[in-house]
XYZ file of N, CA, C and O in Angstrom:
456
model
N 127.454 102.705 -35.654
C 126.277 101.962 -36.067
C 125.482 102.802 -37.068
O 125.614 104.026 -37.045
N 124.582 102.152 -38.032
C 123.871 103.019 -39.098
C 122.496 102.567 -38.435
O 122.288 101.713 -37.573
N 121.508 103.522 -39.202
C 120.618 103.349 -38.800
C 119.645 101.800 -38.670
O 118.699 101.671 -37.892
N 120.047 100.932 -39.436
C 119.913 99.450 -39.774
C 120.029 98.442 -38.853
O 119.401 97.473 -38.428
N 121.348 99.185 -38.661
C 121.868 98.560 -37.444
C 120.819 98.511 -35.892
O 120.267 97.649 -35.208
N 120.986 100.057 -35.894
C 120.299 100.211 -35.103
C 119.163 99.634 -34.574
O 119.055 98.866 -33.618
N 118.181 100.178 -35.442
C 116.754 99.180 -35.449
C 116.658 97.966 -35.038
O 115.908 97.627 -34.122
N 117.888 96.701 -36.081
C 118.072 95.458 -35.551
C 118.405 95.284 -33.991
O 117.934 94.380 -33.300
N 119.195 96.177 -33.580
C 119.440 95.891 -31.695
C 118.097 95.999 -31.319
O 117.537 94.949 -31.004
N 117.357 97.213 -31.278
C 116.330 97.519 -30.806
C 115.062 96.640 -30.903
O 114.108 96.894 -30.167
N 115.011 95.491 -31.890
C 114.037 95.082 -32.169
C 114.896 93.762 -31.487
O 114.346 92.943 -32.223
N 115.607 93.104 -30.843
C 116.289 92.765 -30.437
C 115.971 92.246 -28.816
O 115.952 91.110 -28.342
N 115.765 93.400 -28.277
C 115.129 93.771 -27.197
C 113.960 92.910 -26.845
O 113.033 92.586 -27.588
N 114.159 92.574 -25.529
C 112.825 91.583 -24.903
C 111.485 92.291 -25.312
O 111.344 93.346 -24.693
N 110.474 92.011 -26.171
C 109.411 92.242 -26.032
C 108.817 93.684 -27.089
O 107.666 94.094 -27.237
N 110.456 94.321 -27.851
C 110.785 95.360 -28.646
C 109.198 95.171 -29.730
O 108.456 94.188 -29.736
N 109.064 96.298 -30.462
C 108.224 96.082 -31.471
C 108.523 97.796 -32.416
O 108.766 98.893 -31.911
N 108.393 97.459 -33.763
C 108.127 98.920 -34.123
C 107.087 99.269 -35.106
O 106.649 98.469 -35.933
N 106.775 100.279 -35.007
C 105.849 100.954 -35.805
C 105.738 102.262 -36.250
O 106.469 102.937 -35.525
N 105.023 103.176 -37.334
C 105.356 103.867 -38.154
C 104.170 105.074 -37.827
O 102.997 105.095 -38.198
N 104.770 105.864 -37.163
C 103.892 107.129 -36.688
C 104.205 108.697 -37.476
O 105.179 108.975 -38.175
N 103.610 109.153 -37.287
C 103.466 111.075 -37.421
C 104.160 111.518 -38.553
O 104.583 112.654 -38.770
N 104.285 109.942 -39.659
C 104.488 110.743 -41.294
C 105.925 110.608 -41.305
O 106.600 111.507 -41.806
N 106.542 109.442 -40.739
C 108.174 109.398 -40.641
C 108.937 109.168 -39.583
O 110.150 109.370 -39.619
N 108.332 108.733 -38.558
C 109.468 108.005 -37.372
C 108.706 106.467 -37.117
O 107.529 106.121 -37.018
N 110.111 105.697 -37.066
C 109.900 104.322 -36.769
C 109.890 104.270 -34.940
O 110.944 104.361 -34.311
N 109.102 104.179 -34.543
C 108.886 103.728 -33.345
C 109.215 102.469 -32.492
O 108.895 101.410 -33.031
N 109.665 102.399 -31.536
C 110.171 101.212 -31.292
C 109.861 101.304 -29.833
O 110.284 102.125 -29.019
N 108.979 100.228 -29.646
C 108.497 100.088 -28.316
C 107.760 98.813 -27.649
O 107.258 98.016 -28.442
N 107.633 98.513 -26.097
C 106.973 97.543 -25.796
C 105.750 97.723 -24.608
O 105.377 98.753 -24.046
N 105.361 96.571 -24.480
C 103.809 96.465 -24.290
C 102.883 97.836 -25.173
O 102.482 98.926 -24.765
N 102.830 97.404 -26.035
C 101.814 98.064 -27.230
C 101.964 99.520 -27.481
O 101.573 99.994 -28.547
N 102.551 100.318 -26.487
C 102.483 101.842 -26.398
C 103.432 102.447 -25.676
O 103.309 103.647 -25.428
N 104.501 101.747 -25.232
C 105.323 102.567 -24.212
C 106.739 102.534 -25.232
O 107.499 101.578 -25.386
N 106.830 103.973 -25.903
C 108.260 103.837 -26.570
C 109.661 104.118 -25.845
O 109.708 104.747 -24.788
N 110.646 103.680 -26.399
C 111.739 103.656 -25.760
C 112.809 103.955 -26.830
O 113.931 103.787 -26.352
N 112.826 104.246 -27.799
C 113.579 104.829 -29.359
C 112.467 105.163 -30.156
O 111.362 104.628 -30.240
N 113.062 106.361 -30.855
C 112.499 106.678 -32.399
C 113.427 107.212 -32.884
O 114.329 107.895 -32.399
N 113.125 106.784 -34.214
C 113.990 107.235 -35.389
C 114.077 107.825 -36.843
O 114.335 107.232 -37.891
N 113.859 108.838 -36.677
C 113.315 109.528 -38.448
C 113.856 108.703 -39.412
O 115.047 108.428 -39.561
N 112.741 108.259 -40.171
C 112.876 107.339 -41.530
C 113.879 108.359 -42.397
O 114.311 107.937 -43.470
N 114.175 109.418 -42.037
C 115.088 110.028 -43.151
C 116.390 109.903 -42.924
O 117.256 110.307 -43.700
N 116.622 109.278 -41.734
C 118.038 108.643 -41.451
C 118.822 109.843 -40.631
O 120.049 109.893 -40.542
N 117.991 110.724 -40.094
C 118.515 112.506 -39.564
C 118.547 112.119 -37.894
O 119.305 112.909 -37.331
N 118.149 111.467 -37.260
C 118.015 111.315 -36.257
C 117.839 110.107 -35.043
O 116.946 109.339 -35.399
N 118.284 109.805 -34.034
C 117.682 109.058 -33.352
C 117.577 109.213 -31.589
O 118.399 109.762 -30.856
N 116.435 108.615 -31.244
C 115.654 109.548 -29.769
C 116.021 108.472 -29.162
O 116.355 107.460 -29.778
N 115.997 108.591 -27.487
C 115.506 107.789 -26.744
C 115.965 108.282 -25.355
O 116.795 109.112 -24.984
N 115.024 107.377 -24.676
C 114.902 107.731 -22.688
C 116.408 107.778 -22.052
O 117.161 106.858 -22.372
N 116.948 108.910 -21.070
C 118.066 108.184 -20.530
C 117.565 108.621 -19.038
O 116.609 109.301 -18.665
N 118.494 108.022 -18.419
C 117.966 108.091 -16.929
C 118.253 109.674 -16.639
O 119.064 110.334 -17.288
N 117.524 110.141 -15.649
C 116.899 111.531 -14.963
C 118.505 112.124 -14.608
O 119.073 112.844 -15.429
N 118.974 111.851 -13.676
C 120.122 112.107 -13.044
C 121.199 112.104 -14.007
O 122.207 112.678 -13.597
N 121.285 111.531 -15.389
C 122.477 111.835 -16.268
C 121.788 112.682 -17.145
O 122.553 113.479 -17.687
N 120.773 112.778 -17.433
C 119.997 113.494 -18.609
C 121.012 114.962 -18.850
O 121.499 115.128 -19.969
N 121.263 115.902 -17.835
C 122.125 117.400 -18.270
C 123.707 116.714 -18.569
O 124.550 117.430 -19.110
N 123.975 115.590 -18.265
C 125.523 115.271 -18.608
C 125.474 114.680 -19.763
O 126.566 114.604 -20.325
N 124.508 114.197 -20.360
C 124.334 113.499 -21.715
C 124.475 114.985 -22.826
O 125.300 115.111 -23.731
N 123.382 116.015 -22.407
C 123.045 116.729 -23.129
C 124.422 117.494 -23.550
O 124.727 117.999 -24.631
N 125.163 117.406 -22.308
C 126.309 118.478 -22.542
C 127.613 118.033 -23.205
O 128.664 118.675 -23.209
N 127.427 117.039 -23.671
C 128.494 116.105 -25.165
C 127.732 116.763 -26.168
O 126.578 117.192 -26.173
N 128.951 116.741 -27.308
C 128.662 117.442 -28.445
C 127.746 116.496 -29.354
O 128.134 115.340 -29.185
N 126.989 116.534 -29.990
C 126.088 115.707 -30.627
C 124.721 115.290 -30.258
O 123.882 114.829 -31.033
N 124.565 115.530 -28.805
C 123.952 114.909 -28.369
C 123.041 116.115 -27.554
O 123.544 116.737 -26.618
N 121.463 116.399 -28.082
C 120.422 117.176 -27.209
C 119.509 117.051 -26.844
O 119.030 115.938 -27.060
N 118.923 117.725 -26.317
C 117.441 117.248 -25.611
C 116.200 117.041 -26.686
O 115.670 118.002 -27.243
N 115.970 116.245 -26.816
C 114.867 116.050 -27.938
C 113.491 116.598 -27.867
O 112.780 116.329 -26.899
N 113.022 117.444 -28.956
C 112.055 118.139 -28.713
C 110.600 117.016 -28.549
O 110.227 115.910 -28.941
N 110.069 118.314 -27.583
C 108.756 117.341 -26.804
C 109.162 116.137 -25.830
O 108.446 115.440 -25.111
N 110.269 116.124 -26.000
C 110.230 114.593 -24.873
C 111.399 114.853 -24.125
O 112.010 113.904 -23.635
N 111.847 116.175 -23.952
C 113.318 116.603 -22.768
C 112.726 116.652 -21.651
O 113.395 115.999 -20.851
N 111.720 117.130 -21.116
C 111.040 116.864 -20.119
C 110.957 115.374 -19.476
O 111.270 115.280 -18.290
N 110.603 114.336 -20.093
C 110.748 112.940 -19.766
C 111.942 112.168 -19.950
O 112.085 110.952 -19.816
N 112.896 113.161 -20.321
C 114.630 112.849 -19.941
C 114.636 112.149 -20.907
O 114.681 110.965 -20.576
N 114.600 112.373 -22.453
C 114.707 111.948 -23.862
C 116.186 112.560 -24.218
O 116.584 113.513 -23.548
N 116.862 112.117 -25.081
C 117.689 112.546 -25.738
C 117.849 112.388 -27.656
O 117.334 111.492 -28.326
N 118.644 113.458 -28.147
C 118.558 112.951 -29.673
C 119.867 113.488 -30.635
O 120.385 114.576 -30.888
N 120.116 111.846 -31.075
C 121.353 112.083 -31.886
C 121.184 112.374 -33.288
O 120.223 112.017 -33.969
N 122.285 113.117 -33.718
C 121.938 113.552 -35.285
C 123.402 112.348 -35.931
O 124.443 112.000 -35.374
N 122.852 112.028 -37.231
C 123.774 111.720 -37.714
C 124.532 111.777 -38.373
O 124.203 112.361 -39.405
N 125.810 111.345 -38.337
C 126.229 110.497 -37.466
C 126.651 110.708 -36.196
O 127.317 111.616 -35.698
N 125.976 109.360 -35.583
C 126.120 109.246 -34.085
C 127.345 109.723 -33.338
O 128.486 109.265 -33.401
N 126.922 110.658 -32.674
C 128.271 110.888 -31.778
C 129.024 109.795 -31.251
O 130.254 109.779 -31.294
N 128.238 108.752 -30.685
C 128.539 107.497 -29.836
C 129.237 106.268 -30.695
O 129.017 106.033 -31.883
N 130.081 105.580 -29.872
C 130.510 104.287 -29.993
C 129.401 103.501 -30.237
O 128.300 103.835 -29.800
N 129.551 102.568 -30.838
C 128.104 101.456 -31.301
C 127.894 100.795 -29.768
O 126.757 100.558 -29.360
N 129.052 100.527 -28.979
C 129.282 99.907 -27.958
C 127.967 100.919 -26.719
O 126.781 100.803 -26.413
N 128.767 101.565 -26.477
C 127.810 102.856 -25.829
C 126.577 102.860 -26.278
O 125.781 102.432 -25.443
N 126.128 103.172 -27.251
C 125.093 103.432 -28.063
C 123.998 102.311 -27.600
O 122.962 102.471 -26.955
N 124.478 101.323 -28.053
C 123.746 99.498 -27.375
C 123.587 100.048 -25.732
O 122.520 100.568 -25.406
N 124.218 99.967 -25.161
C 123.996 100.531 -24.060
C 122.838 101.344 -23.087
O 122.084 101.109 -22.143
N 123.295 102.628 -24.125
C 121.722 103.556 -23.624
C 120.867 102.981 -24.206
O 119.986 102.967 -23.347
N 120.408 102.409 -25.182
C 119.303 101.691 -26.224
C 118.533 100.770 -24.964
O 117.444 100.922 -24.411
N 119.487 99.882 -24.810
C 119.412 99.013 -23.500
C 118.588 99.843 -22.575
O 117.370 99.854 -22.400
N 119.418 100.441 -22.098
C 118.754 101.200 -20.346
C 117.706 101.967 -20.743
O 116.908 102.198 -19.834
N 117.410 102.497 -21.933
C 116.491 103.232 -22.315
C 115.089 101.778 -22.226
O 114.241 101.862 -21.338
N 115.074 101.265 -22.655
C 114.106 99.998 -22.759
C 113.964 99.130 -21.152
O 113.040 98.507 -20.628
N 115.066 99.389 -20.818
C 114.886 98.826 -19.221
C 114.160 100.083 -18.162
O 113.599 99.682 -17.142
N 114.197 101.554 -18.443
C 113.724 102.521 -17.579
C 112.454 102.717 -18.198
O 111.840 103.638 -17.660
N 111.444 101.813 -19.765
C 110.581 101.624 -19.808
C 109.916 100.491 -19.402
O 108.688 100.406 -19.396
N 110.527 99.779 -19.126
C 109.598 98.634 -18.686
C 109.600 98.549 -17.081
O 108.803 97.809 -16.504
N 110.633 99.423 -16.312
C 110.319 99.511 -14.933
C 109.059 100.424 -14.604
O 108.680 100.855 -13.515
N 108.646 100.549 -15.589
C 106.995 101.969 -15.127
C 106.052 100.954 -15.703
O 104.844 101.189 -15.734
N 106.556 99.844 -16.158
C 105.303 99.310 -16.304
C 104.422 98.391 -14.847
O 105.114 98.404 -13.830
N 103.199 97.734 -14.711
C 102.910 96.700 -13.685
C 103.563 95.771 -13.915
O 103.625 95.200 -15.003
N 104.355 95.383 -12.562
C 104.828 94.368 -12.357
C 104.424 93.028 -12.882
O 105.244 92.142 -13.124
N 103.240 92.917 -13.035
C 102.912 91.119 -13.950
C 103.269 91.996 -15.326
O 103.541 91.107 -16.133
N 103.361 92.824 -15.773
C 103.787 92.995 -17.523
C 105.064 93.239 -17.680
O 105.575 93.236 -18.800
N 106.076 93.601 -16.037
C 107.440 92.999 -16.432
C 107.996 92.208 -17.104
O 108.955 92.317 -17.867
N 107.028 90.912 -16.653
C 107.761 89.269 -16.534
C 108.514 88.991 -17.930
O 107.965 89.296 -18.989
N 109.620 88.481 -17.897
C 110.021 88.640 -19.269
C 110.711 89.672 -20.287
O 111.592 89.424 -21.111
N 110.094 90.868 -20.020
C 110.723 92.359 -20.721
C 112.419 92.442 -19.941
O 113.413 92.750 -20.599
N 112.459 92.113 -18.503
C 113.909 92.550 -18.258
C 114.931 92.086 -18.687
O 114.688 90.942 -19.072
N 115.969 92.345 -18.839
C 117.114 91.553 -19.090
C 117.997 91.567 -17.904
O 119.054 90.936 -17.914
């Protein structure tokens, strides 16, 4: 997948939205503030949430590291080109957007899950 691509899945997403922060990453997130991808407008990178318990098995594929400032909240970040299958890739994008909208209140679920 290119970065184009990308974006289009993500915006894709129940309730997805993006926006343009800190001088060069497209943000991609729902209910107004909770992100779940970013992606340097320079086409160098792309972030996002993976679940807690795979987070050191993700990291330990080649391509694929802990993203600065957000490894702590079990972020990950690919350089490109993507290590991953587009298939895969959709995937974590997915679960990454589903392990944000499970922290949200339950009435601001309604709708976001798939």
């Amino acid at each position: 997948m290119d970065q184009e691509q990308v974006a289009q899945f993500c915006l894709g997403l129940p309730g997805a939205r993006e926006d343009y922060k800190w001088g060069g990453v497209r943000v991609f997130s729902i209910a107004g503030t909770k992100m779940f991808a970013l992606q340097n407008l320079r086409g160098e990178s792309l972030a996002f949430k993976v679940d807690p318990e795979l987070f050191l098995g993700h990291v330990d594929r080649p391509g694929v590291s802990p993203a600065p400032y957000l490894a702590r909240a079990h972020w990950v970040i690919l350089r490109v080109p993507y290590p991953l299958e587009a298939a895969e890739l959709k995937q974590l994008l997915q679960r990454s957007h589903q392990l944000v909208v499970a922290k949200l209140p339950k009435r601001a679920q309604v709708g976001l899950q798939i």
